[in-house]
């Protein structure tokens, strides 16, 4: 998806088993779980250069705002990213690889 200000955005949510939950910008080609807590996300359209991206563990509370969430040490990080794909690792409270749902946004400034 390209916004009006010349920024291309790819965003989505990936399940603990590696399947795509949401692909609101249509920019995810595929996603797979490589091993415990390790996921490979392929972009549908290649970026011109490695995009700027953020990722976080996604623990939806629905519309129940009384839920305070889980331990903040449960996290996700981008291991590597290039123009075509992104490798994400998720972990538990002790820092061990652990299957988690996660959400991400990747973007690049378009020339023009």
Short mmCIF file of C-alpha atoms in Angstrom, two decimals:
data_model
loop_
_atom_site.label_atom_id
_atom_site.label_comp_id
_atom_site.label_asym_id
_atom_site.label_seq_id
_atom_site.Cartn_x
_atom_site.Cartn_y
_atom_site.Cartn_z
CA UNK A 1 0.00 0.00 0.00
CA UNK A 2 1.30 3.47 -0.88
CA UNK A 3 0.12 6.39 1.21
CA UNK A 4 -0.48 9.90 -0.16
CA UNK A 5 2.88 11.08 1.18
CA UNK A 6 5.01 8.65 -0.86
CA UNK A 7 5.49 5.99 1.81
CA UNK A 8 4.97 2.32 1.07
CA UNK A 9 3.59 0.37 4.05
CA UNK A 10 3.31 -3.37 4.65
CA UNK A 11 1.66 -4.48 7.88
CA UNK A 12 0.21 -7.64 9.31
CA UNK A 13 -0.31 -10.10 12.12
CA UNK A 14 1.18 -13.58 12.17
CA UNK A 15 -0.11 -16.48 14.28
CA UNK A 16 2.03 -18.64 16.58
CA UNK A 17 1.95 -21.40 13.94
CA UNK A 18 3.24 -18.99 11.24
CA UNK A 19 0.05 -18.39 9.27
CA UNK A 20 -1.11 -14.91 8.29
CA UNK A 21 -3.92 -13.64 10.54
CA UNK A 22 -4.33 -10.23 8.94
CA UNK A 23 -2.78 -8.65 5.87
CA UNK A 24 -4.48 -5.22 5.79
CA UNK A 25 -2.16 -3.67 3.22
CA UNK A 26 -2.02 -6.78 1.03
CA UNK A 27 1.77 -6.70 1.13
CA UNK A 28 2.50 -10.10 2.67
CA UNK A 29 3.19 -12.81 0.10
CA UNK A 30 3.66 -15.62 2.63
CA UNK A 31 4.66 -16.42 6.18
CA UNK A 32 6.03 -19.57 7.74
CA UNK A 33 7.28 -20.85 11.06
CA UNK A 34 10.87 -22.05 10.61
CA UNK A 35 11.38 -23.41 14.13
CA UNK A 36 10.23 -22.67 17.66
CA UNK A 37 9.70 -18.89 17.87
CA UNK A 38 11.31 -18.21 14.48
CA UNK A 39 9.23 -16.89 11.54
CA UNK A 40 9.99 -15.89 7.96
CA UNK A 41 7.72 -13.29 6.34
CA UNK A 42 7.98 -12.72 2.58
CA UNK A 43 6.88 -9.39 1.11
CA UNK A 44 4.64 -9.54 -1.98
CA UNK A 45 6.34 -6.61 -3.71
CA UNK A 46 10.03 -6.14 -3.10
CA UNK A 47 11.17 -2.97 -1.35
CA UNK A 48 13.74 -0.80 -3.16
CA UNK A 49 16.02 -1.04 -0.12
CA UNK A 50 15.64 -2.81 3.22
CA UNK A 51 12.62 -1.19 4.90
CA UNK A 52 12.36 0.35 8.33
CA UNK A 53 10.30 -2.05 10.43
CA UNK A 54 8.95 -2.63 13.92
CA UNK A 55 7.56 -5.83 15.42
CA UNK A 56 5.89 -6.67 18.70
CA UNK A 57 4.22 -9.62 20.37
CA UNK A 58 0.49 -9.24 19.92
CA UNK A 59 -1.69 -10.24 22.85
CA UNK A 60 -5.17 -9.10 21.90
CA UNK A 61 -7.60 -8.30 24.67
CA UNK A 62 -10.48 -7.71 22.28
CA UNK A 63 -12.60 -4.94 23.74
CA UNK A 64 -11.80 -5.84 27.35
CA UNK A 65 -9.61 -2.98 28.56
CA UNK A 66 -9.48 -4.40 32.10
CA UNK A 67 -6.89 -6.92 30.85
CA UNK A 68 -3.46 -5.63 31.82
CA UNK A 69 -1.47 -7.88 29.53
CA UNK A 70 1.36 -10.29 30.08
CA UNK A 71 4.94 -9.86 31.22
CA UNK A 72 6.75 -7.17 29.20
CA UNK A 73 9.79 -9.43 28.89
CA UNK A 74 7.78 -11.53 26.42
CA UNK A 75 8.86 -9.93 23.19
CA UNK A 76 9.63 -10.12 19.49
CA UNK A 77 12.59 -8.88 17.49
CA UNK A 78 13.67 -8.64 13.89
CA UNK A 79 16.67 -10.92 13.37
CA UNK A 80 17.25 -9.83 9.77
CA UNK A 81 15.44 -7.95 7.01
CA UNK A 82 16.13 -7.28 3.35
CA UNK A 83 14.12 -6.09 0.35
CA UNK A 84 12.23 -9.40 0.06
CA UNK A 85 11.77 -10.86 3.52
CA UNK A 86 12.02 -10.49 7.26
CA UNK A 87 13.10 -13.01 9.92
CA UNK A 88 11.38 -12.53 13.29
CA UNK A 89 12.09 -14.23 16.60
CA UNK A 90 9.63 -14.32 19.51
CA UNK A 91 10.40 -15.37 23.04
CA UNK A 92 9.13 -16.08 26.52
CA UNK A 93 9.72 -14.29 29.81
CA UNK A 94 13.08 -16.04 30.24
CA UNK A 95 14.35 -15.04 26.79
CA UNK A 96 13.91 -18.48 25.25
CA UNK A 97 12.48 -18.94 21.77
CA UNK A 98 8.72 -19.39 22.14
CA UNK A 99 5.85 -19.38 19.65
CA UNK A 100 3.94 -16.09 19.89
CA UNK A 101 1.48 -14.13 17.77
CA UNK A 102 3.12 -10.94 16.54
CA UNK A 103 2.30 -7.82 14.56
CA UNK A 104 4.61 -5.76 12.37
CA UNK A 105 4.81 -2.67 10.18
CA UNK A 106 7.48 -2.20 7.50
CA UNK A 107 7.82 0.97 5.44
CA UNK A 108 10.00 2.81 2.98
CA UNK A 109 10.08 6.32 1.57
CA UNK A 110 9.47 6.21 -2.17
CA UNK A 111 11.56 8.25 -4.56
CA UNK A 112 9.81 11.18 -6.05
#
